[in-house]
Short mmCIF file of C-alpha atoms and ligand atoms in Angstrom, two decimals:
data_model
loop_
_atom_site.label_atom_id
_atom_site.label_comp_id
_atom_site.label_asym_id
_atom_site.label_seq_id
_atom_site.Cartn_x
_atom_site.Cartn_y
_atom_site.Cartn_z
CA MET A 1 101.27 -100.16 -17.52
CA LYS A 2 101.04 -98.67 -21.01
CA ASP A 3 97.51 -99.91 -21.35
CA LEU A 4 96.26 -97.77 -18.33
CA HIS A 5 97.07 -94.60 -20.54
CA SER A 6 94.08 -95.22 -22.74
CA LEU A 7 91.91 -95.64 -19.72
CA LEU A 8 92.63 -92.29 -18.20
CA PRO A 9 90.74 -89.08 -19.20
CA HIS A 10 92.34 -87.08 -21.93
CA SER A 11 93.88 -84.40 -19.62
CA MET A 12 95.82 -87.07 -17.68
CA ALA A 13 96.97 -89.27 -20.72
CA ALA A 14 99.98 -87.00 -21.33
CA THR A 15 101.61 -87.93 -17.68
CA ASN A 16 103.49 -91.06 -17.32
CA LEU A 17 101.62 -93.76 -15.16
CA ASN A 18 103.93 -93.59 -12.31
CA SER A 19 103.13 -93.23 -8.48
CA ALA A 20 102.83 -89.46 -9.21
CA SER A 21 100.01 -89.62 -11.53
CA ILE A 22 98.32 -92.49 -9.37
CA PHE A 23 98.76 -89.89 -6.60
CA LEU A 24 97.14 -87.23 -8.86
CA LEU A 25 94.17 -89.60 -9.58
CA THR A 26 93.78 -90.10 -5.90
CA PHE A 27 94.06 -86.43 -5.11
CA ALA A 28 91.39 -85.74 -7.77
CA LEU A 29 89.19 -88.33 -6.15
CA LEU A 30 89.42 -86.82 -2.69
CA PHE A 31 88.96 -83.41 -4.10
CA MET A 32 85.61 -84.28 -5.64
CA VAL A 33 84.42 -86.37 -2.57
CA MET A 34 85.41 -83.30 -0.39
CA GLY A 35 82.33 -81.45 -2.11
CA HIS A 36 83.69 -79.21 -4.89
CA GLU A 37 81.36 -78.10 -7.42
CA ALA A 38 81.52 -80.48 -10.36
CA SER A 39 82.54 -78.37 -13.24
CA ASN A 40 83.69 -80.78 -15.83
CA SER A 41 86.69 -79.49 -17.43
CA GLY A 42 87.75 -82.74 -18.67
CA GLN A 43 88.50 -84.56 -15.51
CA TYR A 44 85.70 -86.98 -15.88
CA PRO A 45 85.22 -89.84 -16.38
CA VAL A 46 87.32 -91.37 -13.71
CA VAL A 47 87.72 -95.09 -13.00
CA VAL A 48 89.78 -96.34 -9.87
CA SER A 49 90.21 -99.88 -8.92
CA THR A 50 92.10 -101.89 -6.24
CA TRP A 51 95.12 -104.12 -7.57
CA PRO A 52 96.03 -104.01 -11.24
CA PHE A 53 92.68 -105.56 -12.43
CA LEU A 54 93.21 -103.91 -15.97
CA GLU A 55 90.32 -105.89 -17.59
CA ALA A 56 87.81 -104.83 -14.93
CA VAL A 57 89.02 -101.09 -15.30
CA ARG A 58 88.61 -101.41 -19.24
CA ALA A 59 85.18 -102.91 -18.85
CA ALA A 60 84.01 -99.95 -16.51
CA TRP A 61 85.77 -97.41 -18.65
CA ARG A 62 84.05 -98.64 -21.81
CA VAL A 63 80.62 -98.28 -20.21
CA VAL A 64 81.26 -94.76 -18.72
CA ASP A 65 83.07 -93.34 -21.65
CA ASN A 66 79.72 -94.25 -23.71
CA GLY A 67 77.79 -91.93 -21.35
CA PHE A 68 76.24 -94.57 -19.17
CA SER A 69 75.96 -93.91 -15.34
CA ALA A 70 78.63 -94.69 -12.67
CA VAL A 71 76.64 -97.35 -11.20
CA ASP A 72 76.52 -99.12 -14.80
CA ALA A 73 80.31 -98.85 -15.02
CA VAL A 74 80.80 -100.21 -11.52
CA VAL A 75 78.60 -103.23 -12.10
CA GLU A 76 80.32 -103.90 -15.41
CA GLY A 77 83.78 -103.44 -14.03
CA CYS A 78 83.15 -105.82 -11.04
CA SER A 79 81.37 -108.23 -13.36
CA ALA A 80 84.47 -108.45 -15.42
CA CYS A 81 86.49 -109.46 -12.52
CA GLU A 82 83.71 -111.99 -11.19
CA GLU A 83 84.03 -113.43 -14.86
CA LEU A 84 87.88 -113.53 -14.92
CA ARG A 85 88.01 -114.75 -11.27
CA CYS A 86 90.54 -112.05 -10.55
CA ASP A 87 93.22 -113.38 -8.24
CA GLY A 88 90.94 -116.21 -7.02
CA THR A 89 89.43 -113.77 -4.68
CA VAL A 90 86.61 -112.57 -6.82
CA GLY A 91 83.84 -114.57 -8.35
CA PRO A 92 83.18 -118.34 -8.32
CA GLY A 93 85.89 -121.04 -7.93
CA GLY A 94 88.09 -119.59 -5.12
CA SER A 95 88.46 -118.98 -1.33
CA PRO A 96 86.70 -122.24 -0.03
CA ASP A 97 85.20 -121.83 3.42
CA GLU A 98 85.59 -124.53 6.16
CA ASN A 99 83.18 -126.68 4.32
CA GLY A 100 84.86 -126.27 1.05
CA GLU A 101 82.10 -124.11 -0.37
CA THR A 102 82.77 -120.87 -2.24
CA THR A 103 80.23 -118.09 -1.47
CA ILE A 104 79.86 -114.61 -2.64
CA ASP A 105 79.71 -111.09 -1.04
CA ALA A 106 79.24 -107.81 -2.87
CA LEU A 107 77.95 -104.27 -2.60
CA VAL A 108 77.12 -101.30 -4.74
CA MET A 109 76.61 -97.58 -3.52
CA ASP A 110 74.87 -95.04 -5.66
CA GLY A 111 76.39 -91.53 -4.99
CA VAL A 112 73.21 -89.99 -6.60
CA THR A 113 70.55 -91.47 -4.64
CA MET A 114 72.70 -92.65 -1.58
CA GLU A 115 71.25 -95.99 -1.97
CA VAL A 116 73.16 -99.19 -1.02
CA GLY A 117 72.54 -102.78 -2.09
CA ALA A 118 74.38 -105.88 -1.03
CA VAL A 119 74.66 -109.59 -0.67
CA ALA A 120 76.63 -111.53 1.74
CA ALA A 121 77.65 -115.28 2.14
CA MET A 122 75.49 -115.91 -1.09
CA ARG A 123 75.35 -119.43 -2.37
CA TYR A 124 75.03 -120.78 -5.76
CA ILE A 125 75.13 -117.55 -7.75
CA LYS A 126 78.30 -116.43 -9.49
CA ASP A 127 77.02 -112.77 -10.39
CA GLY A 128 77.64 -111.07 -7.03
CA ILE A 129 77.66 -107.39 -8.00
CA LYS A 130 74.48 -107.85 -10.25
CA ALA A 131 72.75 -109.35 -7.15
CA ALA A 132 73.88 -106.56 -5.06
CA ARG A 133 72.50 -104.09 -7.62
CA LEU A 134 69.07 -105.83 -7.64
CA VAL A 135 68.77 -105.43 -3.98
CA MET A 136 69.56 -101.73 -4.40
CA GLN A 137 67.03 -101.19 -7.25
CA TYR A 138 64.14 -103.43 -6.37
CA THR A 139 64.00 -103.64 -2.53
CA GLU A 140 63.82 -101.57 0.39
CA HIS A 141 66.68 -103.63 1.98
CA THR A 142 70.30 -103.05 1.94
CA LEU A 143 71.53 -106.65 2.48
CA LEU A 144 70.41 -110.06 1.81
CA VAL A 145 72.29 -113.19 2.82
CA GLY A 146 72.96 -116.77 2.12
CA GLU A 147 70.54 -119.10 0.51
CA GLN A 148 67.81 -116.61 0.70
CA ALA A 149 70.14 -114.11 -1.29
CA ALA A 150 70.51 -116.72 -3.96
CA ALA A 151 66.72 -117.46 -4.15
CA PHE A 152 66.17 -113.65 -4.45
CA ALA A 153 68.73 -113.42 -7.33
CA ILE A 154 67.19 -116.38 -9.28
CA SER A 155 63.70 -114.87 -8.82
CA MET A 156 64.99 -111.63 -10.40
CA GLY A 157 66.41 -113.43 -13.28
CA LEU A 158 70.17 -114.11 -12.70
CA PRO A 159 71.42 -117.53 -13.55
CA GLY A 160 71.59 -120.35 -10.93
CA PRO A 161 71.82 -122.43 -8.85
CA THR A 162 75.39 -122.80 -9.90
CA ASN A 163 78.07 -124.88 -8.35
CA LEU A 164 80.65 -122.15 -7.28
CA SER A 165 83.43 -124.71 -6.37
CA SER A 166 86.37 -125.40 -8.87
CA SER A 167 89.01 -128.15 -8.89
CA GLU A 168 91.42 -125.58 -7.44
CA SER A 169 89.30 -124.63 -4.51
CA MET A 170 88.55 -128.21 -3.66
CA ASP A 171 92.37 -129.03 -3.84
CA LYS A 172 93.08 -126.19 -1.52
CA TRP A 173 90.44 -127.32 0.81
CA THR A 174 91.53 -131.06 0.77
CA LYS A 175 95.13 -130.02 1.57
CA TRP A 176 93.95 -127.60 4.35
CA LYS A 177 91.94 -130.53 5.83
CA GLU A 178 94.87 -132.66 5.56
CA ASN A 179 96.74 -130.05 7.44
CA HIS A 180 94.46 -130.43 10.41
CA CYS A 181 92.47 -127.52 9.32
CA GLN A 182 95.24 -124.99 9.94
CA PRO A 183 95.18 -121.98 9.87
CA ASN A 184 91.64 -121.22 10.74
CA PHE A 185 89.56 -118.40 12.03
CA TRP A 186 88.73 -119.82 15.57
CA LYS A 187 90.17 -118.33 18.70
CA ASP A 188 89.99 -119.32 22.34
CA VAL A 189 88.66 -122.87 21.46
CA VAL A 190 89.78 -126.37 21.88
CA PRO A 191 91.25 -128.33 19.94
CA VAL A 192 93.76 -125.88 18.96
CA ASP A 193 95.62 -127.85 16.52
CA ARG A 194 93.02 -130.05 14.89
CA CYS A 195 89.76 -129.60 13.00
CA GLY A 196 86.54 -129.11 14.79
CA PRO A 197 84.03 -129.44 16.28
CA TYR A 198 85.43 -126.67 18.68
CA HIS A 199 84.52 -125.86 22.08
CA ALA A 200 85.12 -122.70 24.17
CA LYS A 201 88.32 -123.00 25.96
CA ASP A 202 86.92 -121.56 29.09
CA PHE A 203 83.39 -122.99 29.66
CA LEU A 204 82.35 -119.98 32.09
CA GLY A 205 83.63 -117.49 29.67
CA SER A 206 85.85 -115.80 32.28
CA SER A 207 88.00 -113.18 30.85
CA HIS A 208 90.87 -113.66 33.42
CA GLY A 209 94.04 -112.14 31.90
CA THR A 210 92.59 -110.94 28.57
CA CYS A 211 93.63 -107.46 29.50
CA SER A 212 97.31 -108.46 30.28
CA LYS A 213 100.00 -107.54 27.80
CA THR A 214 100.86 -110.91 26.81
CA THR A 215 97.46 -112.07 25.82
CA LEU A 216 97.06 -108.87 23.85
CA MET A 217 100.21 -109.59 21.90
CA GLU A 218 99.11 -113.02 21.47
CA ASN A 219 95.90 -111.90 20.05
CA ILE A 220 97.49 -109.27 17.60
CA LYS A 221 100.11 -112.03 16.55
CA SER A 222 97.34 -114.68 15.77
CA ARG A 223 95.32 -111.95 13.86
CA SER A 224 98.32 -110.83 11.68
CA SER A 225 99.11 -114.52 10.80
CA HIS A 226 95.80 -114.47 8.65
CA VAL A 227 97.09 -111.43 6.51
CA GLY A 228 98.90 -112.06 3.32
CA ARG A 229 98.84 -111.25 -0.14
CA HIS A 230 96.53 -113.93 -1.16
CA ASN A 231 94.17 -114.20 1.87
CA HIS A 232 92.56 -110.66 1.82
CA ASP A 233 91.37 -108.10 -0.41
CA THR A 234 89.61 -108.24 -3.86
CA ILE A 235 88.11 -105.76 -6.29
CA SER A 236 86.75 -102.50 -5.09
CA MET A 237 86.03 -99.74 -7.45
CA ALA A 238 85.02 -96.19 -7.62
CA VAL A 239 83.73 -94.57 -10.81
CA PHE A 240 82.95 -90.81 -11.70
CA ASP A 241 80.64 -90.63 -14.65
CA LYS A 242 80.59 -87.94 -17.38
CA MET A 243 78.12 -86.07 -15.15
CA GLY A 244 80.62 -86.17 -12.23
CA ASN A 245 78.30 -88.55 -10.25
CA ILE A 246 80.15 -91.17 -8.35
CA ALA A 247 79.33 -94.84 -7.62
CA VAL A 248 81.40 -97.46 -5.69
CA GLY A 249 81.27 -101.32 -5.60
CA THR A 250 83.20 -104.23 -4.36
CA SER A 251 82.88 -108.17 -5.05
CA THR A 252 84.64 -110.88 -3.22
CA ASN A 253 84.35 -114.67 -2.36
CA GLY A 254 85.71 -113.83 1.26
CA ALA A 255 88.49 -115.14 3.21
CA THR A 256 89.98 -118.56 2.48
CA PHE A 257 88.90 -121.16 5.16
CA LYS A 258 86.35 -118.87 6.81
CA ILE A 259 83.79 -119.98 9.14
CA PRO A 260 80.67 -120.57 6.93
CA GLY A 261 78.17 -117.40 7.24
CA ARG A 262 80.81 -114.72 7.72
C1 LIG B 301 81.11 -128.95 -7.38
O1 LIG B 301 82.21 -128.76 -8.26
C2 LIG B 301 83.36 -129.30 -7.59
C3 LIG B 301 84.60 -129.06 -8.43
O2 LIG B 301 84.32 -129.31 -9.80
C4 LIG B 301 83.18 -130.80 -7.52
O3 LIG B 301 84.17 -131.47 -6.80
C5 LIG B 301 81.93 -130.92 -6.58
O4 LIG B 301 81.82 -132.51 -6.46
C6 LIG B 301 80.68 -130.27 -7.34
N1 LIG B 301 79.62 -130.36 -6.28
C7 LIG B 301 78.37 -130.71 -6.65
C8 LIG B 301 77.27 -130.82 -5.80
O5 LIG B 301 78.19 -131.05 -7.82
#
């Protein structure tokens, strides 16, 4: 916690980093987002990240404190997490899909140009946020996916193709297979308690009873069983640079045991 002090703007360094100052940071962010004039009286730069990914915040802070743009800082911050494989939910080597493969999603938004770049289900490339930035900077698209996103990234100079699996992700996947592929992201299919291939439960696609309270509750219950500390979330980062410009980004390897393709 002490470390975070050095990352905060000078005007905030005096306050203890407790929930109150986190609230202040959030409030400052909201205040800016709501469109107030950017008169910089020491409140910039600001770096905010999900989870206590200190190294990622530090990396972003170094960049933005040296006068580089908010986009540069977001890319550097999220890259740091990709390299460190923060939480196993960012970068290579985590969250195997149903086939045991790790794939990458990332997005960056530039508050100055209002441009967006993203990749999804990208194979063989570990640098998700850098690939997203390349999409933003050098294409008219916002989203490239899968193997073609990988081909684009390599053609633009990112390293690859790389095996994104790790012994941990393979172990996790093997155990899941041994547990009959439970839990998984399928619904209204058979077989219920085994691995696929799966088939629609009701061939005619009839929606009998889907409005009933019981079915609704069952759906909510089965959805919430997917939610836990280690099967959701990742790094998301927002940065204001010294000019008061904002950029945001995120990078993840997605949900564990997802159906390949998102
Ligand atoms: C990728 O790496 C994993 C984990 O080290 C390994 O089990 C797997 O065989 C590798 N795949 C390929 C195609 O080399």
